PDB file of C-alpha atoms in Angstrom:
ATOM      1  CA  MET A   9     -80.840  80.179  45.533  1.00  0.00           C
ATOM      2  CA  GLN A  10     -79.015  81.347  42.428  1.00  0.00           C
ATOM      3  CA  ALA A  11     -75.283  81.615  41.908  1.00  0.00           C
ATOM      4  CA  GLN A  12     -73.154  83.807  39.687  1.00  0.00           C
ATOM      5  CA  LEU A  13     -69.701  82.286  39.246  1.00  0.00           C
ATOM      6  CA  GLY A  14     -67.158  84.480  37.516  1.00  0.00           C
ATOM      7  CA  PRO A  15     -63.470  83.754  36.826  1.00  0.00           C
ATOM      8  CA  MET A  16     -61.239  86.332  38.517  1.00  0.00           C
ATOM      9  CA  HIS A  17     -57.681  85.131  37.999  1.00  0.00           C
ATOM     10  CA  SER A  18     -55.512  82.226  36.929  1.00  0.00           C
ATOM     11  CA  TYR A  19     -52.247  81.600  38.776  1.00  0.00           C
ATOM     12  CA  ALA A  20     -49.335  79.894  37.049  1.00  0.00           C
ATOM     13  CA  GLY A  21     -46.091  79.077  38.796  1.00  0.00           C
ATOM     14  CA  HIS A  22     -46.195  75.484  39.899  1.00  0.00           C
ATOM     15  CA  THR A  23     -44.207  73.169  37.653  1.00  0.00           C
ATOM     16  CA  GLY A  24     -46.353  70.093  38.236  1.00  0.00           C
ATOM     17  CA  PRO A  25     -49.819  69.041  39.385  1.00  0.00           C
ATOM     18  CA  VAL A  26     -51.315  71.209  42.124  1.00  0.00           C
ATOM     19  CA  LEU A  27     -52.824  68.930  44.762  1.00  0.00           C
ATOM     20  CA  ALA A  28     -54.080  71.181  47.561  1.00  0.00           C
ATOM     21  CA  ILE A  29     -55.179  74.741  48.320  1.00  0.00           C
ATOM     22  CA  ASN A  30     -56.089  76.485  51.550  1.00  0.00           C
ATOM     23  CA  PHE A  31     -57.143  80.011  52.487  1.00  0.00           C
ATOM     24  CA  HIS A  32     -55.476  81.918  55.300  1.00  0.00           C
ATOM     25  CA  PRO A  33     -57.967  82.177  58.183  1.00  0.00           C
ATOM     26  CA  ARG A  34     -57.374  85.861  58.911  1.00  0.00           C
ATOM     27  CA  ILE A  35     -55.994  87.719  55.890  1.00  0.00           C
ATOM     28  CA  GLU A  36     -56.737  87.735  52.161  1.00  0.00           C
ATOM     29  CA  ARG A  37     -54.178  85.196  51.063  1.00  0.00           C
ATOM     30  CA  PHE A  38     -54.220  81.545  50.056  1.00  0.00           C
ATOM     31  CA  ALA A  39     -51.673  78.804  49.548  1.00  0.00           C
ATOM     32  CA  SER A  40     -51.190  75.961  47.077  1.00  0.00           C
ATOM     33  CA  CYS A  41     -48.895  72.951  46.935  1.00  0.00           C
ATOM     34  CA  GLY A  42     -48.301  69.872  44.848  1.00  0.00           C
ATOM     35  CA  ALA A  43     -45.837  67.714  42.979  1.00  0.00           C
ATOM     36  CA  ASP A  44     -43.070  70.308  42.660  1.00  0.00           C
ATOM     37  CA  SER A  45     -42.133  70.173  46.393  1.00  0.00           C
ATOM     38  CA  SER A  46     -43.129  73.783  47.005  1.00  0.00           C
ATOM     39  CA  VAL A  47     -45.843  75.812  48.679  1.00  0.00           C
ATOM     40  CA  ARG A  48     -46.791  79.071  47.004  1.00  0.00           C
ATOM     41  CA  LEU A  49     -48.664  81.857  48.750  1.00  0.00           C
ATOM     42  CA  TRP A  50     -50.895  84.070  46.621  1.00  0.00           C
ATOM     43  CA  ILE A  51     -52.563  87.439  47.106  1.00  0.00           C
ATOM     44  CA  PRO A  52     -55.799  87.760  45.106  1.00  0.00           C
ATOM     45  CA  GLY A  53     -55.261  89.889  42.018  1.00  0.00           C
ATOM     46  CA  TYR A  54     -51.454  89.532  41.841  1.00  0.00           C
ATOM     47  CA  ASN A  55     -49.833  87.331  39.204  1.00  0.00           C
ATOM     48  CA  GLN A  56     -46.746  86.291  41.135  1.00  0.00           C
ATOM     49  CA  PRO A  57     -46.708  84.392  44.436  1.00  0.00           C
ATOM     50  CA  SER A  58     -46.023  86.585  47.441  1.00  0.00           C
ATOM     51  CA  LEU A  59     -43.878  83.802  48.894  1.00  0.00           C
ATOM     52  CA  THR A  60     -42.528  80.435  47.741  1.00  0.00           C
ATOM     53  CA  LEU A  61     -41.725  77.936  50.484  1.00  0.00           C
ATOM     54  CA  THR A  62     -39.463  74.894  50.148  1.00  0.00           C
ATOM     55  CA  GLN A  63     -37.488  72.656  52.487  1.00  0.00           C
ATOM     56  CA  HIS A  64     -33.719  72.759  51.933  1.00  0.00           C
ATOM     57  CA  ASN A  65     -32.513  69.649  50.077  1.00  0.00           C
ATOM     58  CA  GLN A  66     -35.959  68.038  50.408  1.00  0.00           C
ATOM     59  CA  THR A  67     -37.990  66.887  47.392  1.00  0.00           C
ATOM     60  CA  SER A  68     -41.392  65.294  47.768  1.00  0.00           C
ATOM     61  CA  TRP A  69     -44.935  65.656  46.571  1.00  0.00           C
ATOM     62  CA  LEU A  70     -47.079  67.641  49.007  1.00  0.00           C
ATOM     63  CA  PHE A  71     -50.629  66.299  49.205  1.00  0.00           C
ATOM     64  CA  ALA A  72     -52.266  68.630  51.750  1.00  0.00           C
ATOM     65  CA  LEU A  73     -51.606  71.857  53.615  1.00  0.00           C
ATOM     66  CA  GLY A  74     -53.110  74.012  56.327  1.00  0.00           C
ATOM     67  CA  PHE A  75     -52.634  77.338  58.098  1.00  0.00           C
ATOM     68  CA  HIS A  76     -52.473  77.466  61.869  1.00  0.00           C
ATOM     69  CA  PRO A  77     -55.549  79.489  62.920  1.00  0.00           C
ATOM     70  CA  LYS A  78     -53.738  81.631  65.520  1.00  0.00           C
ATOM     71  CA  ILE A  79     -50.111  82.139  64.472  1.00  0.00           C
ATOM     72  CA  GLU A  80     -48.120  82.429  61.253  1.00  0.00           C
ATOM     73  CA  LEU A  81     -47.432  78.730  60.811  1.00  0.00           C
ATOM     74  CA  LEU A  82     -48.166  76.595  57.773  1.00  0.00           C
ATOM     75  CA  ALA A  83     -47.946  72.798  57.569  1.00  0.00           C
ATOM     76  CA  GLY A  84     -47.737  70.496  54.553  1.00  0.00           C
ATOM     77  CA  ALA A  85     -48.291  66.723  54.299  1.00  0.00           C
ATOM     78  CA  SER A  86     -45.484  65.049  52.376  1.00  0.00           C
ATOM     79  CA  ALA A  87     -45.163  61.867  50.341  1.00  0.00           C
ATOM     80  CA  THR A  88     -42.242  60.961  52.614  1.00  0.00           C
ATOM     81  CA  GLY A  89     -44.726  60.622  55.506  1.00  0.00           C
ATOM     82  CA  GLN A  90     -43.360  63.769  57.096  1.00  0.00           C
ATOM     83  CA  VAL A  91     -45.005  67.048  58.038  1.00  0.00           C
ATOM     84  CA  TRP A  92     -43.146  70.079  56.709  1.00  0.00           C
ATOM     85  CA  LEU A  93     -43.564  73.340  58.648  1.00  0.00           C
ATOM     86  CA  TRP A  94     -42.889  76.982  57.813  1.00  0.00           C
ATOM     87  CA  ASP A  95     -43.077  80.302  59.595  1.00  0.00           C
ATOM     88  CA  THR A  96     -45.018  82.260  56.968  1.00  0.00           C
ATOM     89  CA  GLY A  97     -43.876  85.631  58.324  1.00  0.00           C
ATOM     90  CA  PRO A  98     -40.261  85.485  57.109  1.00  0.00           C
ATOM     91  CA  GLY A  99     -40.886  82.301  55.103  1.00  0.00           C
ATOM     92  CA  HIS A 100     -38.362  80.231  57.032  1.00  0.00           C
ATOM     93  CA  SER A 101     -38.568  76.523  57.723  1.00  0.00           C
ATOM     94  CA  ALA A 102     -40.050  75.770  61.148  1.00  0.00           C
ATOM     95  CA  GLY A 103     -39.089  72.112  61.126  1.00  0.00           C
ATOM     96  CA  ILE A 104     -39.862  68.655  59.764  1.00  0.00           C
ATOM     97  CA  TRP A 105     -41.791  66.071  61.776  1.00  0.00           C
ATOM     98  CA  GLY A 106     -41.743  62.364  61.045  1.00  0.00           C
ATOM     99  CA  GLY A 107     -44.191  59.762  62.251  1.00  0.00           C
ATOM    100  CA  HIS A 108     -45.910  58.078  59.317  1.00  0.00           C
ATOM    101  CA  ASP A 109     -44.536  55.002  57.538  1.00  0.00           C
ATOM    102  CA  ALA A 110     -46.064  55.949  54.163  1.00  0.00           C
ATOM    103  CA  GLU A 111     -47.355  59.001  52.326  1.00  0.00           C
ATOM    104  CA  ALA A 112     -49.087  61.646  54.443  1.00  0.00           C
ATOM    105  CA  LEU A 113     -52.189  62.462  52.403  1.00  0.00           C
ATOM    106  CA  ALA A 114     -54.365  64.604  54.690  1.00  0.00           C
ATOM    107  CA  LEU A 115     -53.773  67.335  57.259  1.00  0.00           C
ATOM    108  CA  ALA A 116     -55.874  69.675  59.409  1.00  0.00           C
ATOM    109  CA  PHE A 117     -55.354  71.992  62.388  1.00  0.00           C
ATOM    110  CA  SER A 118     -58.042  72.064  65.070  1.00  0.00           C
ATOM    111  CA  SER A 119     -59.954  75.360  65.100  1.00  0.00           C
ATOM    112  CA  ASP A 120     -58.377  76.405  68.416  1.00  0.00           C
ATOM    113  CA  GLY A 121     -54.915  75.752  66.977  1.00  0.00           C
ATOM    114  CA  SER A 122     -53.805  73.365  69.709  1.00  0.00           C
ATOM    115  CA  GLN A 123     -53.741  70.169  67.644  1.00  0.00           C
ATOM    116  CA  LEU A 124     -52.665  68.999  64.217  1.00  0.00           C
ATOM    117  CA  ALA A 125     -54.055  65.802  62.686  1.00  0.00           C
ATOM    118  CA  THR A 126     -52.461  63.984  59.745  1.00  0.00           C
ATOM    119  CA  GLY A 127     -53.707  60.969  57.817  1.00  0.00           C
ATOM    120  CA  SER A 128     -51.569  58.536  55.877  1.00  0.00           C
ATOM    121  CA  ALA A 129     -51.422  55.624  53.481  1.00  0.00           C
ATOM    122  CA  ASP A 130     -50.083  53.643  56.458  1.00  0.00           C
ATOM    123  CA  GLY A 131     -53.669  53.544  57.792  1.00  0.00           C
ATOM    124  CA  THR A 132     -53.123  55.879  60.726  1.00  0.00           C
ATOM    125  CA  VAL A 133     -54.200  59.327  61.822  1.00  0.00           C
ATOM    126  CA  LEU A 134     -51.698  60.991  64.144  1.00  0.00           C
ATOM    127  CA  ILE A 135     -52.902  63.758  66.460  1.00  0.00           C
ATOM    128  CA  ARG A 136     -50.083  66.010  67.670  1.00  0.00           C
ATOM    129  CA  ASP A 137     -49.480  69.104  69.701  1.00  0.00           C
ATOM    130  CA  SER A 138     -49.406  71.691  66.927  1.00  0.00           C
ATOM    131  CA  LEU A 139     -46.397  73.553  68.315  1.00  0.00           C
ATOM    132  CA  LYS A 140     -44.266  70.841  69.927  1.00  0.00           C
ATOM    133  CA  GLY A 141     -45.088  67.988  67.541  1.00  0.00           C
ATOM    134  CA  SER A 142     -45.517  65.536  70.413  1.00  0.00           C
ATOM    135  CA  ARG A 143     -48.033  62.771  69.755  1.00  0.00           C
ATOM    136  CA  LEU A 144     -51.376  63.087  71.533  1.00  0.00           C
ATOM    137  CA  GLY A 145     -53.299  60.297  69.822  1.00  0.00           C
ATOM    138  CA  ARG A 146     -53.327  57.654  67.090  1.00  0.00           C
ATOM    139  CA  LEU A 147     -56.381  56.442  65.172  1.00  0.00           C
ATOM    140  CA  LEU A 148     -56.013  53.085  63.421  1.00  0.00           C
ATOM    141  CA  HIS A 149     -57.679  52.274  60.087  1.00  0.00           C
ATOM    142  CA  PRO A 150     -57.494  49.032  58.065  1.00  0.00           C
ATOM    143  CA  ASP A 151     -56.594  50.958  54.909  1.00  0.00           C
ATOM    144  CA  THR A 152     -55.257  54.238  53.522  1.00  0.00           C
ATOM    145  CA  VAL A 153     -56.625  57.389  55.166  1.00  0.00           C
ATOM    146  CA  CYS A 154     -57.425  59.643  52.221  1.00  0.00           C
ATOM    147  CA  SER A 155     -58.955  62.611  54.012  1.00  0.00           C
ATOM    148  CA  LEU A 156     -59.821  64.053  57.408  1.00  0.00           C
ATOM    149  CA  THR A 157     -61.359  67.081  59.073  1.00  0.00           C
ATOM    150  CA  TRP A 158     -62.165  68.306  62.588  1.00  0.00           C
ATOM    151  CA  SER A 159     -65.655  69.000  63.852  1.00  0.00           C
ATOM    152  CA  PRO A 160     -66.235  72.741  64.446  1.00  0.00           C
ATOM    153  CA  ASP A 161     -66.011  72.198  68.218  1.00  0.00           C
ATOM    154  CA  ASP A 162     -62.753  70.188  67.911  1.00  0.00           C
ATOM    155  CA  GLN A 163     -64.192  67.195  69.798  1.00  0.00           C
ATOM    156  CA  TYR A 164     -64.365  64.832  66.835  1.00  0.00           C
ATOM    157  CA  LEU A 165     -62.376  63.833  63.782  1.00  0.00           C
ATOM    158  CA  LEU A 166     -64.006  62.719  60.554  1.00  0.00           C
ATOM    159  CA  THR A 167     -61.978  60.447  58.270  1.00  0.00           C
ATOM    160  CA  GLY A 168     -62.460  59.057  54.780  1.00  0.00           C
ATOM    161  CA  SER A 169     -60.649  55.878  53.789  1.00  0.00           C
ATOM    162  CA  GLU A 170     -59.693  53.667  50.879  1.00  0.00           C
ATOM    163  CA  ASP A 171     -62.010  50.985  52.311  1.00  0.00           C
ATOM    164  CA  GLY A 172     -65.001  53.237  51.503  1.00  0.00           C
ATOM    165  CA  GLN A 173     -65.858  54.082  55.085  1.00  0.00           C
ATOM    166  CA  THR A 174     -66.494  57.520  56.522  1.00  0.00           C
ATOM    167  CA  ARG A 175     -65.766  57.299  60.243  1.00  0.00           C
ATOM    168  CA  VAL A 176     -66.240  59.699  63.144  1.00  0.00           C
ATOM    169  CA  TRP A 177     -63.841  59.505  66.095  1.00  0.00           C
ATOM    170  CA  ASP A 178     -63.670  60.959  69.587  1.00  0.00           C
ATOM    171  CA  ALA A 179     -60.350  62.795  69.406  1.00  0.00           C
ATOM    172  CA  ALA A 180     -59.634  62.702  73.150  1.00  0.00           C
ATOM    173  CA  SER A 181     -60.343  59.000  73.746  1.00  0.00           C
ATOM    174  CA  GLU A 182     -59.171  57.821  70.274  1.00  0.00           C
ATOM    175  CA  GLN A 183     -62.357  55.758  70.021  1.00  0.00           C
ATOM    176  CA  MET A 184     -64.282  55.280  66.787  1.00  0.00           C
ATOM    177  CA  LEU A 185     -67.862  56.342  67.450  1.00  0.00           C
ATOM    178  CA  ALA A 186     -69.561  55.379  64.191  1.00  0.00           C
ATOM    179  CA  VAL A 187     -69.223  54.502  60.541  1.00  0.00           C
ATOM    180  CA  LEU A 188     -71.393  57.214  59.048  1.00  0.00           C
ATOM    181  CA  TYR A 189     -71.274  55.968  55.466  1.00  0.00           C
ATOM    182  CA  GLN A 190     -70.078  52.993  53.441  1.00  0.00           C
ATOM    183  CA  SER A 191     -69.195  53.654  49.816  1.00  0.00           C
ATOM    184  CA  ASN A 192     -68.295  51.252  47.019  1.00  0.00           C
ATOM    185  CA  GLY A 193     -64.987  53.017  46.461  1.00  0.00           C
ATOM    186  CA  TRP A 194     -62.489  55.366  48.086  1.00  0.00           C
ATOM    187  CA  VAL A 195     -63.723  58.298  50.148  1.00  0.00           C
ATOM    188  CA  ASN A 196     -61.411  60.890  48.628  1.00  0.00           C
ATOM    189  CA  SER A 197     -62.484  63.925  50.613  1.00  0.00           C
ATOM    190  CA  VAL A 198     -64.566  64.824  53.655  1.00  0.00           C
ATOM    191  CA  ALA A 199     -65.819  68.166  54.968  1.00  0.00           C
ATOM    192  CA  TRP A 200     -67.725  69.176  58.094  1.00  0.00           C
ATOM    193  CA  SER A 201     -70.067  72.135  57.675  1.00  0.00           C
ATOM    194  CA  PRO A 202     -69.203  75.196  59.785  1.00  0.00           C
ATOM    195  CA  SER A 203     -72.696  74.952  61.297  1.00  0.00           C
ATOM    196  CA  GLY A 204     -71.767  71.492  62.592  1.00  0.00           C
ATOM    197  CA  HIS A 205     -74.956  69.862  61.322  1.00  0.00           C
ATOM    198  CA  LEU A 206     -73.807  68.277  58.055  1.00  0.00           C
ATOM    199  CA  ILE A 207     -70.855  66.466  56.543  1.00  0.00           C
ATOM    200  CA  ALA A 208     -69.982  65.933  52.884  1.00  0.00           C
ATOM    201  CA  CYS A 209     -68.011  63.146  51.222  1.00  0.00           C
ATOM    202  CA  GLY A 210     -66.399  63.100  47.787  1.00  0.00           C
ATOM    203  CA  LEU A 211     -66.478  59.586  46.387  1.00  0.00           C
ATOM    204  CA  GLU A 212     -64.455  57.594  43.871  1.00  0.00           C
ATOM    205  CA  THR A 213     -67.772  56.605  42.264  1.00  0.00           C
ATOM    206  CA  GLY A 214     -68.207  60.157  40.898  1.00  0.00           C
ATOM    207  CA  GLU A 215     -70.808  61.215  43.442  1.00  0.00           C
ATOM    208  CA  ALA A 216     -70.759  63.461  46.460  1.00  0.00           C
ATOM    209  CA  ILE A 217     -73.050  62.814  49.396  1.00  0.00           C
ATOM    210  CA  VAL A 218     -74.318  65.133  52.129  1.00  0.00           C
ATOM    211  CA  LEU A 219     -75.075  63.430  55.457  1.00  0.00           C
ATOM    212  CA  GLU A 220     -76.607  64.450  58.756  1.00  0.00           C
ATOM    213  CA  ALA A 221     -73.586  64.670  61.067  1.00  0.00           C
ATOM    214  CA  SER A 222     -75.286  63.277  64.159  1.00  0.00           C
ATOM    215  CA  THR A 223     -76.909  60.248  62.509  1.00  0.00           C
ATOM    216  CA  GLY A 224     -75.247  59.646  59.145  1.00  0.00           C
ATOM    217  CA  GLN A 225     -78.657  59.924  57.499  1.00  0.00           C
ATOM    218  CA  PRO A 226     -78.195  60.856  53.804  1.00  0.00           C
ATOM    219  CA  GLN A 227     -79.612  64.257  52.914  1.00  0.00           C
ATOM    220  CA  HIS A 228     -78.596  64.486  49.255  1.00  0.00           C
ATOM    221  CA  ILE A 229     -76.687  62.398  46.731  1.00  0.00           C
ATOM    222  CA  LEU A 230     -75.112  64.851  44.298  1.00  0.00           C
ATOM    223  CA  GLU A 231     -74.794  63.416  40.802  1.00  0.00           C
ATOM    224  CA  GLY A 232     -73.402  65.012  37.672  1.00  0.00           C
ATOM    225  CA  HIS A 233     -69.647  64.533  37.739  1.00  0.00           C
ATOM    226  CA  THR A 234     -68.441  61.957  35.239  1.00  0.00           C
ATOM    227  CA  ALA A 235     -65.371  60.875  37.210  1.00  0.00           C
ATOM    228  CA  SER A 236     -64.131  60.574  40.780  1.00  0.00           C
ATOM    229  CA  VAL A 237     -64.913  63.478  43.149  1.00  0.00           C
ATOM    230  CA  LEU A 238     -61.540  64.435  44.611  1.00  0.00           C
ATOM    231  CA  SER A 239     -62.436  67.382  46.866  1.00  0.00           C
ATOM    232  CA  VAL A 240     -65.426  68.826  48.739  1.00  0.00           C
ATOM    233  CA  ALA A 241     -65.738  72.087  50.688  1.00  0.00           C
ATOM    234  CA  PHE A 242     -68.526  73.997  52.441  1.00  0.00           C
ATOM    235  CA  SER A 243     -68.871  77.767  52.222  1.00  0.00           C
ATOM    236  CA  ALA A 244     -68.502  79.762  55.447  1.00  0.00           C
ATOM    237  CA  ASP A 245     -72.274  80.034  55.863  1.00  0.00           C
ATOM    238  CA  SER A 246     -72.763  76.266  55.250  1.00  0.00           C
ATOM    239  CA  GLN A 247     -75.254  76.976  52.445  1.00  0.00           C
ATOM    240  CA  THR A 248     -73.112  76.060  49.436  1.00  0.00           C
ATOM    241  CA  LEU A 249     -70.978  72.998  48.706  1.00  0.00           C
ATOM    242  CA  ALA A 250     -68.165  72.927  46.151  1.00  0.00           C
ATOM    243  CA  THR A 251     -66.975  69.701  44.563  1.00  0.00           C
ATOM    244  CA  GLY A 252     -63.907  69.142  42.400  1.00  0.00           C
ATOM    245  CA  SER A 253     -63.590  66.149  40.121  1.00  0.00           C
ATOM    246  CA  ALA A 254     -61.236  64.173  37.924  1.00  0.00           C
ATOM    247  CA  ASP A 255     -63.585  65.152  35.068  1.00  0.00           C
ATOM    248  CA  GLY A 256     -61.909  68.615  35.068  1.00  0.00           C
ATOM    249  CA  THR A 257     -64.834  70.554  36.550  1.00  0.00           C
ATOM    250  CA  ALA A 258     -65.811  72.110  39.848  1.00  0.00           C
ATOM    251  CA  ARG A 259     -69.499  72.251  40.700  1.00  0.00           C
ATOM    252  CA  LEU A 260     -71.476  74.358  43.156  1.00  0.00           C
ATOM    253  CA  TRP A 261     -74.488  72.895  44.946  1.00  0.00           C
ATOM    254  CA  GLU A 262     -77.217  74.370  47.127  1.00  0.00           C
ATOM    255  CA  VAL A 263     -76.879  72.456  50.391  1.00  0.00           C
ATOM    256  CA  ALA A 264     -80.529  72.796  51.447  1.00  0.00           C
ATOM    257  CA  THR A 265     -81.931  71.259  48.252  1.00  0.00           C
ATOM    258  CA  GLY A 266     -79.025  69.463  46.571  1.00  0.00           C
ATOM    259  CA  HIS A 267     -79.648  71.467  43.386  1.00  0.00           C
ATOM    260  CA  LEU A 268     -76.749  72.229  41.048  1.00  0.00           C
ATOM    261  CA  MET A 269     -76.062  75.982  41.034  1.00  0.00           C
ATOM    262  CA  ALA A 270     -73.032  76.447  38.758  1.00  0.00           C
ATOM    263  CA  VAL A 271     -70.245  74.601  36.918  1.00  0.00           C
ATOM    264  CA  ALA A 272     -66.657  75.791  36.486  1.00  0.00           C
ATOM    265  CA  GLY A 273     -64.993  73.922  33.653  1.00  0.00           C
ATOM    266  CA  ASN A 274     -61.888  75.930  32.772  1.00  0.00           C
ATOM    267  CA  HIS A 275     -59.264  73.408  33.939  1.00  0.00           C
ATOM    268  CA  ARG A 276     -57.704  71.103  31.364  1.00  0.00           C
ATOM    269  CA  GLN A 277     -57.154  68.221  33.782  1.00  0.00           C
ATOM    270  CA  ALA A 278     -58.544  66.883  37.070  1.00  0.00           C
ATOM    271  CA  VAL A 279     -59.669  69.426  39.663  1.00  0.00           C
ATOM    272  CA  THR A 280     -57.805  68.120  42.694  1.00  0.00           C
ATOM    273  CA  ALA A 281     -58.873  70.690  45.290  1.00  0.00           C
ATOM    274  CA  VAL A 282     -61.563  73.294  45.984  1.00  0.00           C
ATOM    275  CA  ALA A 283     -61.642  75.828  48.826  1.00  0.00           C
ATOM    276  CA  PHE A 284     -63.846  78.737  49.864  1.00  0.00           C
ATOM    277  CA  SER A 285     -62.595  81.949  51.432  1.00  0.00           C
ATOM    278  CA  PRO A 286     -63.377  81.879  55.167  1.00  0.00           C
ATOM    279  CA  GLN A 287     -65.048  85.288  55.114  1.00  0.00           C
ATOM    280  CA  ILE A 288     -68.207  86.318  53.285  1.00  0.00           C
ATOM    281  CA  LYS A 289     -67.481  89.327  51.106  1.00  0.00           C
ATOM    282  CA  GLU A 290     -69.853  92.175  50.313  1.00  0.00           C
ATOM    283  CA  ARG A 291     -73.266  91.263  48.887  1.00  0.00           C
ATOM    284  CA  ASP A 292     -72.988  87.609  49.950  1.00  0.00           C
ATOM    285  CA  THR A 293     -69.931  87.052  47.732  1.00  0.00           C
ATOM    286  CA  PHE A 294     -67.257  84.426  48.327  1.00  0.00           C
ATOM    287  CA  TRP A 295     -63.992  83.587  46.706  1.00  0.00           C
ATOM    288  CA  LEU A 296     -63.675  80.033  45.449  1.00  0.00           C
ATOM    289  CA  ALA A 297     -60.238  78.651  44.618  1.00  0.00           C
ATOM    290  CA  THR A 298     -59.708  75.573  42.455  1.00  0.00           C
ATOM    291  CA  ALA A 299     -56.505  73.620  41.842  1.00  0.00           C
ATOM    292  CA  SER A 300     -55.737  71.140  39.111  1.00  0.00           C
ATOM    293  CA  ARG A 301     -53.296  68.621  37.776  1.00  0.00           C
ATOM    294  CA  ASP A 302     -52.864  71.086  34.877  1.00  0.00           C
ATOM    295  CA  SER A 303     -50.490  73.010  37.267  1.00  0.00           C
ATOM    296  CA  LEU A 304     -52.861  75.992  37.542  1.00  0.00           C
ATOM    297  CA  VAL A 305     -54.754  77.565  40.411  1.00  0.00           C
ATOM    298  CA  ARG A 306     -57.863  79.559  39.573  1.00  0.00           C
ATOM    299  CA  LEU A 307     -59.735  82.085  41.683  1.00  0.00           C
ATOM    300  CA  TRP A 308     -63.459  82.662  41.187  1.00  0.00           C
ATOM    301  CA  SER A 309     -65.966  85.165  42.470  1.00  0.00           C
ATOM    302  CA  LEU A 310     -69.172  83.525  43.671  1.00  0.00           C
ATOM    303  CA  ALA A 311     -72.217  85.674  44.372  1.00  0.00           C
ATOM    304  CA  ILE A 312     -75.279  84.040  45.940  1.00  0.00           C
ATOM    305  CA  SER A 313     -78.796  85.479  45.681  1.00  0.00           C
ATOM    306  CA  PRO A 314     -82.224  84.150  46.711  1.00  0.00           C
TER     307      PRO A 314
END
């Protein structure tokens, strides 16, 4: 496959490093958050955020965020260990949940919207009712939980940890099923392909690895970044993988072959997050969003052809 990656827009507004981005699952909008204690919602093509969300009298870095897949609710993972919630219709606060004893670094809603999982530097993943906040489960790790994601069928959680292990868990029983991969450094980011067949890990060693989800068998080791890979994301059709690195670039890879397809190098500092639009646009075109410690968010048009 061939890829045409074109810059569409650069979004300024954050006053510090941007640490996470996430596309709305149903409408053409995406959100970003970071060190300035705010979440900003963007509409592609518009310079100013459509909404800026903060918590009254609360200041904290926000390391991760996610949209509820069914209702207008957005959650952010805070350095205080809390989860901050907003109703994105009027932009009002929907509450603050505690629970972690250290920074909350990772966050993901299940695809059916019933559960919210958060991972923390305290070594735990908390699984909660996404509306009530009540605790449904707790997954214990020996070290910082850097990243997590749900399987497409919501049965399993995949976690990446400071101890270099990528683990898969049964969400209902809270049992660890397998260590799928052991790295020599932190597992900064994990992603489960929408097809359910593959997972990807972004590693402190500067590599990304694609694994068979059912066995942990390596499919491709993706080399080319010159610093830690901080974020990985699959496209909606599972055919393309994006990686963002502390080397200031985002790279696009063909999942089937592991071949490098394109490089985006417009950020001046580390690319902390990458995200694909959930819908495929006309002519097999996606949007790719990248966020950086340079305080900018960039939107790219990615067209894939055979």
